PDB file of C-alpha atoms and ligand atoms in Angstrom:
ATOM      1  CA  UNK A 111      -2.925  -8.519  12.177  1.00  0.00           C
ATOM      2  CA  UNK A 112      -4.897 -10.111   9.356  1.00  0.00           C
ATOM      3  CA  UNK A 113      -3.698 -10.401   5.765  1.00  0.00           C
ATOM      4  CA  UNK A 114      -5.829  -8.008   3.714  1.00  0.00           C
ATOM      5  CA  UNK A 115      -6.196  -6.952   0.102  1.00  0.00           C
ATOM      6  CA  UNK A 116      -6.803  -3.390  -1.048  1.00  0.00           C
ATOM      7  CA  UNK A 117      -7.445  -1.691  -4.369  1.00  0.00           C
ATOM      8  CA  UNK A 118      -4.904   0.892  -5.467  1.00  0.00           C
ATOM      9  CA  UNK A 119      -4.976   3.211  -8.481  1.00  0.00           C
ATOM     10  CA  UNK A 120      -1.954   5.074  -9.839  1.00  0.00           C
ATOM     11  CA  UNK A 121      -3.715   8.123 -11.273  1.00  0.00           C
ATOM     12  CA  UNK A 122      -3.209  10.000 -14.579  1.00  0.00           C
ATOM     13  CA  UNK A 123      -0.943  12.725 -13.136  1.00  0.00           C
ATOM     14  CA  UNK A 124       1.492   9.992 -12.035  1.00  0.00           C
ATOM     15  CA  UNK A 125       1.347   7.647 -15.069  1.00  0.00           C
ATOM     16  CA  UNK A 126       1.878  10.695 -17.311  1.00  0.00           C
ATOM     17  CA  UNK A 127       5.092  11.584 -15.433  1.00  0.00           C
ATOM     18  CA  UNK A 128       6.448   7.978 -15.553  1.00  0.00           C
ATOM     19  CA  UNK A 129       6.109   7.534 -11.789  1.00  0.00           C
ATOM     20  CA  UNK A 130       4.606   4.010 -11.802  1.00  0.00           C
ATOM     21  CA  UNK A 131       7.888   2.323 -10.866  1.00  0.00           C
ATOM     22  CA  UNK A 132       8.766   4.821  -8.117  1.00  0.00           C
ATOM     23  CA  UNK A 133       5.280   4.468  -6.591  1.00  0.00           C
ATOM     24  CA  UNK A 134       5.383   0.667  -6.799  1.00  0.00           C
ATOM     25  CA  UNK A 135       8.764   0.734  -5.024  1.00  0.00           C
ATOM     26  CA  UNK A 136       7.142   2.628  -2.120  1.00  0.00           C
ATOM     27  CA  UNK A 137       4.460  -0.080  -1.813  1.00  0.00           C
ATOM     28  CA  UNK A 138       6.975  -2.936  -1.998  1.00  0.00           C
ATOM     29  CA  UNK A 139       9.384  -1.249   0.440  1.00  0.00           C
ATOM     30  CA  UNK A 140       6.476  -1.050   2.922  1.00  0.00           C
ATOM     31  CA  UNK A 141       5.895  -4.810   2.620  1.00  0.00           C
ATOM     32  CA  UNK A 142       2.856  -4.616   0.342  1.00  0.00           C
ATOM     33  CA  UNK A 143       2.811  -7.265  -2.416  1.00  0.00           C
ATOM     34  CA  UNK A 144       1.374  -6.306  -5.815  1.00  0.00           C
ATOM     35  CA  UNK A 145      -0.721  -9.398  -6.566  1.00  0.00           C
ATOM     36  CA  UNK A 146      -2.530  -7.971  -9.617  1.00  0.00           C
ATOM     37  CA  UNK A 147      -1.862  -4.996 -11.855  1.00  0.00           C
ATOM     38  CA  UNK A 148      -2.979  -3.606 -15.211  1.00  0.00           C
ATOM     39  CA  UNK A 149      -2.825  -0.363 -17.157  1.00  0.00           C
ATOM     40  CA  UNK A 150      -6.185   0.797 -18.504  1.00  0.00           C
ATOM     41  CA  UNK A 151      -7.742   3.977 -19.902  1.00  0.00           C
ATOM     42  CA  UNK A 152     -11.074   4.635 -18.179  1.00  0.00           C
ATOM     43  CA  UNK A 153     -13.939   6.357 -19.955  1.00  0.00           C
ATOM     44  CA  UNK A 154     -15.534   9.243 -18.066  1.00  0.00           C
ATOM     45  CA  UNK A 155     -18.625   7.054 -17.537  1.00  0.00           C
ATOM     46  CA  UNK A 156     -16.521   4.239 -16.022  1.00  0.00           C
ATOM     47  CA  UNK A 157     -14.741   6.743 -13.735  1.00  0.00           C
ATOM     48  CA  UNK A 158     -18.176   8.030 -12.690  1.00  0.00           C
ATOM     49  CA  UNK A 159     -19.350   4.516 -11.898  1.00  0.00           C
ATOM     50  CA  UNK A 160     -16.252   3.820  -9.803  1.00  0.00           C
ATOM     51  CA  UNK A 161     -16.593   7.115  -7.889  1.00  0.00           C
ATOM     52  CA  UNK A 162     -20.438   6.985  -7.705  1.00  0.00           C
ATOM     53  CA  UNK A 163     -20.306   7.613  -3.938  1.00  0.00           C
ATOM     54  CA  UNK A 164     -19.006  11.139  -4.732  1.00  0.00           C
ATOM     55  CA  UNK A 165     -21.565  12.008  -7.422  1.00  0.00           C
ATOM     56  CA  UNK A 166     -23.194  14.811  -5.421  1.00  0.00           C
ATOM     57  CA  UNK A 167     -19.857  16.446  -4.568  1.00  0.00           C
ATOM     58  CA  UNK A 168     -18.901  19.707  -6.310  1.00  0.00           C
ATOM     59  CA  UNK A 169     -15.643  18.149  -7.564  1.00  0.00           C
ATOM     60  CA  UNK A 170     -17.301  15.082  -9.208  1.00  0.00           C
ATOM     61  CA  UNK A 171     -17.061  16.396 -12.778  1.00  0.00           C
ATOM     62  CA  UNK A 172     -13.447  17.504 -12.298  1.00  0.00           C
ATOM     63  CA  UNK A 173     -12.583  14.138 -10.697  1.00  0.00           C
ATOM     64  CA  UNK A 174     -14.104  11.981 -13.443  1.00  0.00           C
ATOM     65  CA  UNK A 175     -12.697  14.156 -16.269  1.00  0.00           C
ATOM     66  CA  UNK A 176      -9.248  13.857 -14.692  1.00  0.00           C
ATOM     67  CA  UNK A 177      -9.488  10.080 -14.140  1.00  0.00           C
ATOM     68  CA  UNK A 178     -10.374   9.608 -17.825  1.00  0.00           C
ATOM     69  CA  UNK A 179      -7.706  12.016 -19.116  1.00  0.00           C
ATOM     70  CA  UNK A 180      -4.788   9.557 -19.362  1.00  0.00           C
ATOM     71  CA  UNK A 181      -4.207   5.868 -18.568  1.00  0.00           C
ATOM     72  CA  UNK A 182      -4.256   4.663 -14.962  1.00  0.00           C
ATOM     73  CA  UNK A 183      -2.647   1.604 -13.360  1.00  0.00           C
ATOM     74  CA  UNK A 184      -5.087  -0.387 -11.226  1.00  0.00           C
ATOM     75  CA  UNK A 185      -3.639  -2.875  -8.795  1.00  0.00           C
ATOM     76  CA  UNK A 186      -4.374  -5.089  -5.818  1.00  0.00           C
ATOM     77  CA  UNK A 187      -1.999  -4.836  -2.860  1.00  0.00           C
ATOM     78  CA  UNK A 188      -1.816  -7.629  -0.290  1.00  0.00           C
ATOM     79  CA  UNK A 189      -0.226  -7.747   3.136  1.00  0.00           C
ATOM     80  CA  UNK A 190      -0.758  -7.522   6.880  1.00  0.00           C
ATOM     81  CA  UNK A 191      -3.173  -4.667   7.527  1.00  0.00           C
ATOM     82  CA  UNK A 192      -2.840  -3.714   3.852  1.00  0.00           C
ATOM     83  CA  UNK A 193      -5.713  -1.195   3.859  1.00  0.00           C
ATOM     84  CA  UNK A 194      -4.287   0.986   6.640  1.00  0.00           C
ATOM     85  CA  UNK A 195      -0.687   0.413   5.527  1.00  0.00           C
ATOM     86  CA  UNK A 196      -1.485   1.583   2.005  1.00  0.00           C
ATOM     87  CA  UNK A 197      -3.195   4.707   3.347  1.00  0.00           C
ATOM     88  CA  UNK A 198      -0.103   5.413   5.452  1.00  0.00           C
ATOM     89  CA  UNK A 199       2.215   5.019   2.439  1.00  0.00           C
ATOM     90  CA  UNK A 200      -0.070   7.253   0.306  1.00  0.00           C
ATOM     91  CA  UNK A 201      -0.301  10.090   2.862  1.00  0.00           C
ATOM     92  CA  UNK A 202      -3.198  12.539   3.328  1.00  0.00           C
ATOM     93  CA  UNK A 203      -5.599  13.200   0.409  1.00  0.00           C
ATOM     94  CA  UNK A 204      -4.402  16.810   0.188  1.00  0.00           C
ATOM     95  CA  UNK A 205      -0.637  16.755  -0.499  1.00  0.00           C
ATOM     96  CA  UNK A 206      -0.278  19.924   1.584  1.00  0.00           C
ATOM     97  CA  UNK A 207      -1.209  17.798   4.630  1.00  0.00           C
ATOM     98  CA  UNK A 208       0.733  14.646   3.652  1.00  0.00           C
ATOM     99  CA  UNK A 209       3.586  13.502   5.897  1.00  0.00           C
ATOM    100  CA  UNK A 210       7.137  13.683   4.502  1.00  0.00           C
ATOM    101  CA  UNK A 211       8.187  10.572   2.582  1.00  0.00           C
ATOM    102  CA  UNK A 212       4.643   9.616   1.602  1.00  0.00           C
ATOM    103  CA  UNK A 213       3.664   9.221  -2.055  1.00  0.00           C
ATOM    104  CA  UNK A 214       1.413  12.264  -2.040  1.00  0.00           C
ATOM    105  CA  UNK A 215       3.992  14.457  -0.272  1.00  0.00           C
ATOM    106  CA  UNK A 216       6.609  13.507  -2.868  1.00  0.00           C
ATOM    107  CA  UNK A 217       4.580  13.288  -6.052  1.00  0.00           C
ATOM    108  CA  UNK A 218       1.030  14.709  -5.834  1.00  0.00           C
ATOM    109  CA  UNK A 219       0.279  17.986  -7.581  1.00  0.00           C
ATOM    110  CA  UNK A 220      -2.974  18.987  -5.832  1.00  0.00           C
ATOM    111  CA  UNK A 221      -5.932  17.552  -3.872  1.00  0.00           C
ATOM    112  CA  UNK A 222      -7.502  16.512  -7.177  1.00  0.00           C
ATOM    113  CA  UNK A 223      -4.351  15.337  -8.975  1.00  0.00           C
ATOM    114  CA  UNK A 224      -3.058  13.402  -6.006  1.00  0.00           C
ATOM    115  CA  UNK A 225      -1.251  10.506  -7.761  1.00  0.00           C
ATOM    116  CA  UNK A 226      -2.922   7.542  -6.005  1.00  0.00           C
ATOM    117  CA  UNK A 227      -6.217   6.170  -4.737  1.00  0.00           C
ATOM    118  CA  UNK A 228      -6.566   3.500  -2.045  1.00  0.00           C
ATOM    119  CA  UNK A 229      -9.607   1.745  -0.577  1.00  0.00           C
ATOM    120  CA  UNK A 230     -10.669   3.051   2.841  1.00  0.00           C
ATOM    121  CA  UNK A 231     -12.194  -0.068   4.492  1.00  0.00           C
ATOM    122  CA  UNK A 232     -12.516  -3.855   3.990  1.00  0.00           C
ATOM    123  CA  UNK A 233     -16.042  -3.554   2.535  1.00  0.00           C
ATOM    124  CA  UNK A 234     -15.055  -0.911  -0.013  1.00  0.00           C
ATOM    125  CA  UNK A 235     -11.845  -2.809  -0.842  1.00  0.00           C
ATOM    126  CA  UNK A 236     -13.870  -5.898  -1.796  1.00  0.00           C
ATOM    127  CA  UNK A 237     -16.233  -3.875  -4.009  1.00  0.00           C
ATOM    128  CA  UNK A 238     -13.410  -1.839  -5.595  1.00  0.00           C
ATOM    129  CA  UNK A 239     -11.253  -4.927  -6.330  1.00  0.00           C
ATOM    130  CA  UNK A 240     -14.231  -6.647  -7.992  1.00  0.00           C
ATOM    131  CA  UNK A 241     -14.842  -3.505 -10.091  1.00  0.00           C
ATOM    132  CA  UNK A 242     -11.510  -3.993 -11.918  1.00  0.00           C
ATOM    133  CA  UNK A 243     -10.445  -7.637 -11.448  1.00  0.00           C
ATOM    134  CA  UNK A 244     -11.887 -11.126 -11.720  1.00  0.00           C
ATOM    135  CA  UNK A 245     -10.868 -13.734  -9.126  1.00  0.00           C
ATOM    136  CA  UNK A 246      -8.694 -15.442 -11.778  1.00  0.00           C
ATOM    137  CA  UNK A 247      -6.525 -12.309 -12.055  1.00  0.00           C
ATOM    138  CA  UNK A 248      -5.614 -12.266  -8.336  1.00  0.00           C
ATOM    139  CA  UNK A 249      -2.458 -14.264  -7.830  1.00  0.00           C
ATOM    140  CA  UNK A 250      -1.370 -14.061  -4.208  1.00  0.00           C
TER     141      UNK A 250
HETATM  142  P1  CMP B 626      -9.456   9.497  -3.828  1.00  0.00           P
HETATM  143  O1  CMP B 626      -8.821   8.794  -2.685  1.00  0.00           O
HETATM  144  O2  CMP B 626      -9.239   8.929  -5.179  1.00  0.00           O
HETATM  145  O3  CMP B 626     -11.036   9.593  -3.575  1.00  0.00           O
HETATM  146  C1  CMP B 626     -11.842  10.629  -4.082  1.00  0.00           C
HETATM  147  C2  CMP B 626     -11.035  11.705  -4.745  1.00  0.00           C
HETATM  148  O4  CMP B 626     -11.681  12.930  -4.930  1.00  0.00           O
HETATM  149  C3  CMP B 626      -9.842  12.042  -3.884  1.00  0.00           C
HETATM  150  O5  CMP B 626      -8.925  10.993  -3.845  1.00  0.00           O
HETATM  151  C4  CMP B 626      -9.360  13.324  -4.539  1.00  0.00           C
HETATM  152  O6  CMP B 626      -8.484  13.088  -5.606  1.00  0.00           O
HETATM  153  C5  CMP B 626     -10.655  13.889  -5.079  1.00  0.00           C
HETATM  154  N1  CMP B 626     -10.988  15.092  -4.325  1.00  0.00           N
HETATM  155  C6  CMP B 626     -11.259  15.193  -3.020  1.00  0.00           C
HETATM  156  N2  CMP B 626     -11.502  16.484  -2.704  1.00  0.00           N
HETATM  157  C7  CMP B 626     -11.374  17.197  -3.850  1.00  0.00           C
HETATM  158  C8  CMP B 626     -11.504  18.568  -4.173  1.00  0.00           C
HETATM  159  N3  CMP B 626     -11.798  19.460  -3.229  1.00  0.00           N
HETATM  160  N4  CMP B 626     -11.296  18.941  -5.450  1.00  0.00           N
HETATM  161  C9  CMP B 626     -11.000  18.017  -6.402  1.00  0.00           C
HETATM  162  N5  CMP B 626     -10.867  16.699  -6.148  1.00  0.00           N
HETATM  163  C10 CMP B 626     -11.056  16.299  -4.884  1.00  0.00           C
END
């Protein structure tokens, strides 16, 4: 399988509860390498730009308010089949449906406050990585 890169976000509900290290351990234990990482505090407008694909959804305002409520940790994960592997480690979007041992099963509070975001395809991964990082910041 090809080496891929994917964009991951540790969301406000998780940074607020000091879960960054525990979540990073799940990625590293699964063989994903954190090749870039920074802690930032998004504005609501920046969160809206990142999640523009969801702007017609009823939860858009709730989502962008939440993403701007506390700092987030944005990161690039690299590894074989990293996009699918990351989604496996995260678990289902709704923690009620997430498999045992996944990040969302262990840490997420609700479908909205679900601890992590991960890109869903190679095309979106490329766009999402470029949203937060310059090429110089990616050190594989
Ligand atoms: P994420 O992978 O970051 O992509 C879009 C986010 O929208 C998703 O995770 C959820 O956190 C959020 N989301 C999806 N459905 C709902 C919902 N019904 N109510 C609130 N937030 C939602």
